Amino acid sequence: MRIAFLMAPEGVEQIELTDPWKAVTDAGGEPVLVSTEPGRIQAFDHLDKADTFPVDEVVGDVSADSFDGLVLPGGVANPDALRLDEGAVSFVRGFFDTGRPVAAICHAPWILVEADVLSGRGLTSFPSVRTDIRNAGGTWVDEQVKICDDGPNTLITSRKPDDLKAFCEAFMREFAKSAASGG
């Protein structure tokens, strides 16, 4: 199972990267850090700089076809920067176009809004993103984890770092189902 983790060069909430990354590796999967620029990304612990992580692939050099699923960690600055990068938006849209599962937590649904893939979908997020989701045609719910199959792919979402355990369990179940069925 090869899973893309899409991040901007800085601004990702570190625990929203590291906990899902560990869930993938613990299951024997291959997590791949994809970013808009080569080098390293700068993670944050809320507003404070945390660790840096090496970029494995640049978004312009890969496609959704190379992966079994996509994880979109949050942080406020991370998805806000990604939604301004057309390559990142196209990469995300590719997972919906090819029916591959996507997992997004916290503020990460902002890039889903930009990719115009939320019409008719049910999802959750950090509460401040709910109006954007509704304006994009999605139905926002206040739940620890929301799994939505009402679309071309499975969409797994959670609200915040406190939901990480349930989020990781849910997306790993869905990614495993998708990988077993060949995408």
mmCIF file of N, CA, C and O in Angstrom, residues 96-160:
data_model
loop_
_atom_site.group_PDB
_atom_site.id
_atom_site.type_symbol
_atom_site.label_atom_id
_atom_site.label_comp_id
_atom_site.label_asym_id
_atom_site.label_seq_id
_atom_site.Cartn_x
_atom_site.Cartn_y
_atom_site.Cartn_z
ATOM 1 N N PHE A 96 -9.846 11.889 -6.728
ATOM 2 C CA PHE A 96 -11.293 11.811 -6.897
ATOM 3 C C PHE A 96 -11.623 11.297 -8.292
ATOM 4 O O PHE A 96 -12.494 10.454 -8.454
ATOM 5 N N ASP A 97 -10.888 11.786 -9.303
ATOM 6 C CA ASP A 97 -11.126 11.360 -10.682
ATOM 7 C C ASP A 97 -10.861 9.872 -10.897
ATOM 8 O O ASP A 97 -11.501 9.242 -11.736
ATOM 9 N N THR A 98 -9.915 9.312 -10.138
ATOM 10 C CA THR A 98 -9.548 7.904 -10.309
ATOM 11 C C THR A 98 -10.174 7.003 -9.245
ATOM 12 O O THR A 98 -9.880 5.799 -9.213
ATOM 13 N N GLY A 99 -11.013 7.562 -8.381
ATOM 14 C CA GLY A 99 -11.723 6.767 -7.390
ATOM 15 C C GLY A 99 -10.887 6.279 -6.227
ATOM 16 O O GLY A 99 -11.252 5.317 -5.553
ATOM 17 N N ARG A 100 -9.769 6.938 -5.976
ATOM 18 C CA ARG A 100 -8.897 6.537 -4.871
ATOM 19 C C ARG A 100 -9.290 7.277 -3.590
ATOM 20 O O ARG A 100 -9.665 8.443 -3.631
ATOM 21 N N PRO A 101 -9.163 6.617 -2.426
ATOM 22 C CA PRO A 101 -9.592 7.236 -1.173
ATOM 23 C C PRO A 101 -8.706 8.407 -0.738
ATOM 24 O O PRO A 101 -7.501 8.414 -0.992
ATOM 25 N N VAL A 102 -9.344 9.359 -0.068
ATOM 26 C CA VAL A 102 -8.669 10.550 0.443
ATOM 27 C C VAL A 102 -9.057 10.727 1.907
ATOM 28 O O VAL A 102 -10.236 10.623 2.264
ATOM 29 N N ALA A 103 -8.058 10.995 2.748
ATOM 30 C CA ALA A 103 -8.270 11.263 4.165
ATOM 31 C C ALA A 103 -7.752 12.659 4.475
ATOM 32 O O ALA A 103 -6.612 12.983 4.149
ATOM 33 N N ALA A 104 -8.600 13.487 5.098
ATOM 34 C CA ALA A 104 -8.226 14.876 5.404
ATOM 35 C C ALA A 104 -8.624 15.203 6.828
ATOM 36 O O ALA A 104 -9.709 14.832 7.281
ATOM 37 N N ILE A 105 -7.751 15.923 7.532
ATOM 38 C CA ILE A 105 -8.023 16.276 8.923
ATOM 39 C C ILE A 105 -7.839 17.778 9.153
ATOM 40 O O ILE A 105 -7.021 18.418 8.485
ATOM 41 N N CYS A 106 -8.618 18.302 10.082
ATOM 42 C CA CYS A 106 -8.491 19.661 10.581
ATOM 43 C C CYS A 106 -8.809 20.695 9.501
ATOM 44 O O CYS A 106 -9.923 20.749 8.992
ATOM 45 N N HIS A 107 -7.844 21.517 9.103
ATOM 46 C CA HIS A 107 -8.041 22.537 8.077
ATOM 47 C C HIS A 107 -7.802 22.018 6.661
ATOM 48 O O HIS A 107 -8.020 22.736 5.686
ATOM 49 N N ALA A 108 -7.354 20.766 6.529
ATOM 50 C CA ALA A 108 -7.012 20.215 5.205
ATOM 51 C C ALA A 108 -8.153 20.264 4.191
ATOM 52 O O ALA A 108 -7.885 20.396 2.997
ATOM 53 N N PRO A 109 -9.430 20.179 4.580
ATOM 54 C CA PRO A 109 -10.479 20.263 3.568
ATOM 55 C C PRO A 109 -10.480 21.550 2.744
ATOM 56 O O PRO A 109 -11.145 21.622 1.713
ATOM 57 N N TRP A 110 -9.721 22.564 3.162
ATOM 58 C CA TRP A 110 -9.621 23.762 2.323
ATOM 59 C C TRP A 110 -9.145 23.422 0.920
ATOM 60 O O TRP A 110 -9.607 24.003 -0.059
ATOM 61 N N ILE A 111 -8.203 22.499 0.799
ATOM 62 C CA ILE A 111 -7.733 22.151 -0.547
ATOM 63 C C ILE A 111 -8.815 21.374 -1.306
ATOM 64 O O ILE A 111 -8.904 21.460 -2.520
ATOM 65 N N LEU A 112 -9.683 20.655 -0.587
ATOM 66 C CA LEU A 112 -10.800 19.963 -1.238
ATOM 67 C C LEU A 112 -11.817 20.974 -1.758
ATOM 68 O O LEU A 112 -12.412 20.771 -2.817
ATOM 69 N N VAL A 113 -12.005 22.052 -1.008
ATOM 70 C CA VAL A 113 -12.869 23.141 -1.471
ATOM 71 C C VAL A 113 -12.317 23.690 -2.785
ATOM 72 O O VAL A 113 -13.037 23.835 -3.776
ATOM 73 N N GLU A 114 -11.021 23.966 -2.796
ATOM 74 C CA GLU A 114 -10.373 24.534 -3.988
ATOM 75 C C GLU A 114 -10.430 23.571 -5.174
ATOM 76 O O GLU A 114 -10.572 23.981 -6.316
ATOM 77 N N ALA A 115 -10.328 22.268 -4.898
ATOM 78 C CA ALA A 115 -10.364 21.254 -5.960
ATOM 79 C C ALA A 115 -11.781 21.021 -6.485
ATOM 80 O O ALA A 115 -11.965 20.292 -7.466
ATOM 81 N N ASP A 116 -12.763 21.633 -5.854
ATOM 82 C CA ASP A 116 -14.163 21.545 -6.273
ATOM 83 C C ASP A 116 -14.658 20.091 -6.315
ATOM 84 O O ASP A 116 -15.242 19.648 -7.299
ATOM 85 N N VAL A 117 -14.409 19.361 -5.207
ATOM 86 C CA VAL A 117 -14.787 17.939 -5.149
ATOM 87 C C VAL A 117 -15.764 17.646 -4.007
ATOM 88 O O VAL A 117 -15.983 16.475 -3.681
ATOM 89 N N LEU A 118 -16.369 18.676 -3.412
ATOM 90 C CA LEU A 118 -17.187 18.445 -2.220
ATOM 91 C C LEU A 118 -18.692 18.462 -2.454
ATOM 92 O O LEU A 118 -19.461 18.156 -1.540
ATOM 93 N N SER A 119 -19.146 18.767 -3.641
ATOM 94 C CA SER A 119 -20.580 18.817 -3.899
ATOM 95 C C SER A 119 -21.229 17.471 -3.580
ATOM 96 O O SER A 119 -20.819 16.428 -4.081
ATOM 97 N N GLY A 120 -22.216 17.513 -2.689
ATOM 98 C CA GLY A 120 -22.938 16.307 -2.315
ATOM 99 C C GLY A 120 -22.223 15.409 -1.322
ATOM 100 O O GLY A 120 -22.726 14.332 -0.997
ATOM 101 N N ARG A 121 -21.070 15.821 -0.839
ATOM 102 C CA ARG A 121 -20.288 14.987 0.083
ATOM 103 C C ARG A 121 -20.526 15.416 1.522
ATOM 104 O O ARG A 121 -20.672 16.598 1.821
ATOM 105 N N GLY A 122 -20.509 14.442 2.436
ATOM 106 C CA GLY A 122 -20.590 14.706 3.859
ATOM 107 C C GLY A 122 -19.193 14.622 4.452
ATOM 108 O O GLY A 122 -18.455 13.683 4.159
ATOM 109 N N LEU A 123 -18.823 15.597 5.268
ATOM 110 C CA LEU A 123 -17.493 15.584 5.867
ATOM 111 C C LEU A 123 -17.448 16.450 7.104
ATOM 112 O O LEU A 123 -18.374 17.203 7.394
ATOM 113 N N THR A 124 -16.336 16.315 7.823
ATOM 114 C CA THR A 124 -16.093 17.152 8.984
ATOM 115 C C THR A 124 -14.737 17.829 8.814
ATOM 116 O O THR A 124 -13.998 17.530 7.870
ATOM 117 N N SER A 125 -14.436 18.741 9.720
ATOM 118 C CA SER A 125 -13.189 19.510 9.662
ATOM 119 C C SER A 125 -13.073 20.284 10.958
ATOM 120 O O SER A 125 -13.952 20.211 11.819
ATOM 121 N N PHE A 126 -12.021 21.079 11.056
ATOM 122 C CA PHE A 126 -11.965 22.050 12.135
ATOM 123 C C PHE A 126 -13.163 22.983 11.937
ATOM 124 O O PHE A 126 -13.482 23.345 10.801
ATOM 125 N N PRO A 127 -13.862 23.354 13.009
ATOM 126 C CA PRO A 127 -15.102 24.118 12.853
ATOM 127 C C PRO A 127 -14.998 25.387 12.000
ATOM 128 O O PRO A 127 -15.963 25.755 11.325
ATOM 129 N N SER A 128 -13.853 26.049 11.982
ATOM 130 C CA SER A 128 -13.737 27.299 11.213
ATOM 131 C C SER A 128 -13.818 27.081 9.706
ATOM 132 O O SER A 128 -14.003 28.034 8.954
ATOM 133 N N VAL A 129 -13.718 25.838 9.244
ATOM 134 C CA VAL A 129 -13.756 25.539 7.805
ATOM 135 C C VAL A 129 -15.177 25.195 7.341
ATOM 136 O O VAL A 129 -15.449 25.102 6.158
ATOM 137 N N ARG A 130 -16.117 25.038 8.269
ATOM 138 C CA ARG A 130 -17.452 24.541 7.919
ATOM 139 C C ARG A 130 -18.183 25.409 6.896
ATOM 140 O O ARG A 130 -18.849 24.876 6.007
ATOM 141 N N THR A 131 -18.081 26.717 6.992
ATOM 142 C CA THR A 131 -18.780 27.584 6.033
ATOM 143 C C THR A 131 -18.211 27.400 4.631
ATOM 144 O O THR A 131 -18.960 27.356 3.648
ATOM 145 N N ASP A 132 -16.893 27.262 4.530
ATOM 146 C CA ASP A 132 -16.270 27.025 3.218
ATOM 147 C C ASP A 132 -16.763 25.704 2.627
ATOM 148 O O ASP A 132 -17.025 25.613 1.424
ATOM 149 N N ILE A 133 -16.873 24.683 3.461
ATOM 150 C CA ILE A 133 -17.355 23.377 3.007
ATOM 151 C C ILE A 133 -18.795 23.491 2.515
ATOM 152 O O ILE A 133 -19.136 22.995 1.439
ATOM 153 N N ARG A 134 -19.630 24.152 3.298
ATOM 154 C CA ARG A 134 -21.036 24.328 2.894
ATOM 155 C C ARG A 134 -21.136 25.130 1.603
ATOM 156 O O ARG A 134 -21.931 24.796 0.720
ATOM 157 N N ASN A 135 -20.344 26.181 1.479
ATOM 158 C CA ASN A 135 -20.367 26.997 0.264
ATOM 159 C C ASN A 135 -19.893 26.213 -0.958
ATOM 160 O O ASN A 135 -20.246 26.544 -2.087
ATOM 161 N N ALA A 136 -19.095 25.172 -0.735
ATOM 162 C CA ALA A 136 -18.594 24.331 -1.828
ATOM 163 C C ALA A 136 -19.549 23.167 -2.128
ATOM 164 O O ALA A 136 -19.227 22.309 -2.947
ATOM 165 N N GLY A 137 -20.703 23.130 -1.444
ATOM 166 C CA GLY A 137 -21.701 22.099 -1.729
ATOM 167 C C GLY A 137 -21.631 20.873 -0.843
ATOM 168 O O GLY A 137 -22.370 19.916 -1.036
ATOM 169 N N GLY A 138 -20.742 20.900 0.146
ATOM 170 C CA GLY A 138 -20.635 19.774 1.063
ATOM 171 C C GLY A 138 -21.573 19.931 2.248
ATOM 172 O O GLY A 138 -22.100 21.011 2.509
ATOM 173 N N THR A 139 -21.784 18.838 2.959
ATOM 174 C CA THR A 139 -22.574 18.850 4.181
ATOM 175 C C THR A 139 -21.612 18.641 5.340
ATOM 176 O O THR A 139 -21.003 17.575 5.457
ATOM 177 N N TRP A 140 -21.474 19.668 6.187
ATOM 178 C CA TRP A 140 -20.538 19.613 7.311
ATOM 179 C C TRP A 140 -21.223 18.995 8.516
ATOM 180 O O TRP A 140 -22.376 19.319 8.828
ATOM 181 N N VAL A 141 -20.522 18.081 9.192
ATOM 182 C CA VAL A 141 -21.017 17.476 10.424
ATOM 183 C C VAL A 141 -19.952 17.612 11.504
ATOM 184 O O VAL A 141 -18.764 17.667 11.203
ATOM 185 N N ASP A 142 -20.388 17.678 12.746
ATOM 186 C CA ASP A 142 -19.466 17.759 13.883
ATOM 187 C C ASP A 142 -19.332 16.362 14.473
ATOM 188 O O ASP A 142 -20.038 15.993 15.410
ATOM 189 N N GLU A 143 -18.455 15.556 13.877
ATOM 190 C CA GLU A 143 -18.223 14.182 14.306
ATOM 191 C C GLU A 143 -16.722 13.934 14.362
ATOM 192 O O GLU A 143 -15.961 14.544 13.612
ATOM 193 N N GLN A 144 -16.323 13.000 15.222
ATOM 194 C CA GLN A 144 -14.912 12.665 15.369
ATOM 195 C C GLN A 144 -14.306 12.206 14.047
ATOM 196 O O GLN A 144 -13.201 12.605 13.678
ATOM 197 N N VAL A 145 -15.009 11.366 13.333
ATOM 198 C CA VAL A 145 -14.569 10.905 12.022
ATOM 199 C C VAL A 145 -15.807 10.702 11.151
ATOM 200 O O VAL A 145 -16.845 10.244 11.633
ATOM 201 N N LYS A 146 -15.710 11.098 9.904
ATOM 202 C CA LYS A 146 -16.816 10.948 8.954
ATOM 203 C C LYS A 146 -16.276 10.224 7.727
ATOM 204 O O LYS A 146 -15.290 10.647 7.119
ATOM 205 N N ILE A 147 -16.931 9.123 7.385
ATOM 206 C CA ILE A 147 -16.581 8.379 6.172
ATOM 207 C C ILE A 147 -17.722 8.580 5.187
ATOM 208 O O ILE A 147 -18.881 8.279 5.493
ATOM 209 N N CYS A 148 -17.415 9.106 4.013
ATOM 210 C CA CYS A 148 -18.421 9.390 2.996
ATOM 211 C C CYS A 148 -18.114 8.601 1.728
ATOM 212 O O CYS A 148 -17.050 8.754 1.138
ATOM 213 N N ASP A 149 -19.075 7.764 1.333
ATOM 214 C CA ASP A 149 -18.964 6.993 0.090
ATOM 215 C C ASP A 149 -19.877 7.540 -0.997
ATOM 216 O O ASP A 149 -20.049 6.904 -2.033
ATOM 217 N N ASP A 150 -20.488 8.691 -0.765
ATOM 218 C CA ASP A 150 -21.426 9.278 -1.724
ATOM 219 C C ASP A 150 -20.701 10.102 -2.775
ATOM 220 O O ASP A 150 -20.836 11.315 -2.846
ATOM 221 N N GLY A 151 -19.890 9.424 -3.567
ATOM 222 C CA GLY A 151 -19.140 10.120 -4.602
ATOM 223 C C GLY A 151 -18.243 9.145 -5.324
ATOM 224 O O GLY A 151 -18.362 7.927 -5.156
ATOM 225 N N PRO A 152 -17.315 9.655 -6.101
ATOM 226 C CA PRO A 152 -16.463 8.790 -6.919
ATOM 227 C C PRO A 152 -15.417 8.016 -6.116
ATOM 228 O O PRO A 152 -14.796 7.093 -6.630
ATOM 229 N N ASN A 153 -15.214 8.406 -4.855
ATOM 230 C CA ASN A 153 -14.208 7.758 -4.008
ATOM 231 C C ASN A 153 -14.690 7.810 -2.561
ATOM 232 O O ASN A 153 -15.721 8.394 -2.252
ATOM 233 N N THR A 154 -13.923 7.199 -1.686
ATOM 234 C CA THR A 154 -14.215 7.284 -0.259
ATOM 235 C C THR A 154 -13.455 8.473 0.313
ATOM 236 O O THR A 154 -12.266 8.648 0.048
ATOM 237 N N LEU A 155 -14.159 9.287 1.089
ATOM 238 C CA LEU A 155 -13.580 10.462 1.726
ATOM 239 C C LEU A 155 -13.686 10.279 3.231
ATOM 240 O O LEU A 155 -14.782 10.078 3.759
ATOM 241 N N ILE A 156 -12.534 10.317 3.917
ATOM 242 C CA ILE A 156 -12.463 10.136 5.354
ATOM 243 C C ILE A 156 -11.972 11.450 5.957
ATOM 244 O O ILE A 156 -10.914 11.949 5.565
ATOM 245 N N THR A 157 -12.726 12.016 6.901
ATOM 246 C CA THR A 157 -12.337 13.302 7.477
ATOM 247 C C THR A 157 -12.467 13.280 8.996
ATOM 248 O O THR A 157 -13.277 12.537 9.553
ATOM 249 N N SER A 158 -11.664 14.108 9.647
ATOM 250 C CA SER A 158 -11.727 14.311 11.093
ATOM 251 C C SER A 158 -11.504 15.785 11.405
ATOM 252 O O SER A 158 -11.028 16.537 10.558
ATOM 253 N N ARG A 159 -11.827 16.146 12.656
ATOM 254 C CA ARG A 159 -11.856 17.557 13.039
ATOM 255 C C ARG A 159 -10.548 18.153 13.512
ATOM 256 O O ARG A 159 -10.248 19.309 13.226
ATOM 257 N N LYS A 160 -9.779 17.367 14.315
ATOM 258 C CA LYS A 160 -8.643 17.989 15.027
ATOM 259 C C LYS A 160 -7.708 16.906 15.549
ATOM 260 O O LYS A 160 -8.030 15.718 15.504
#
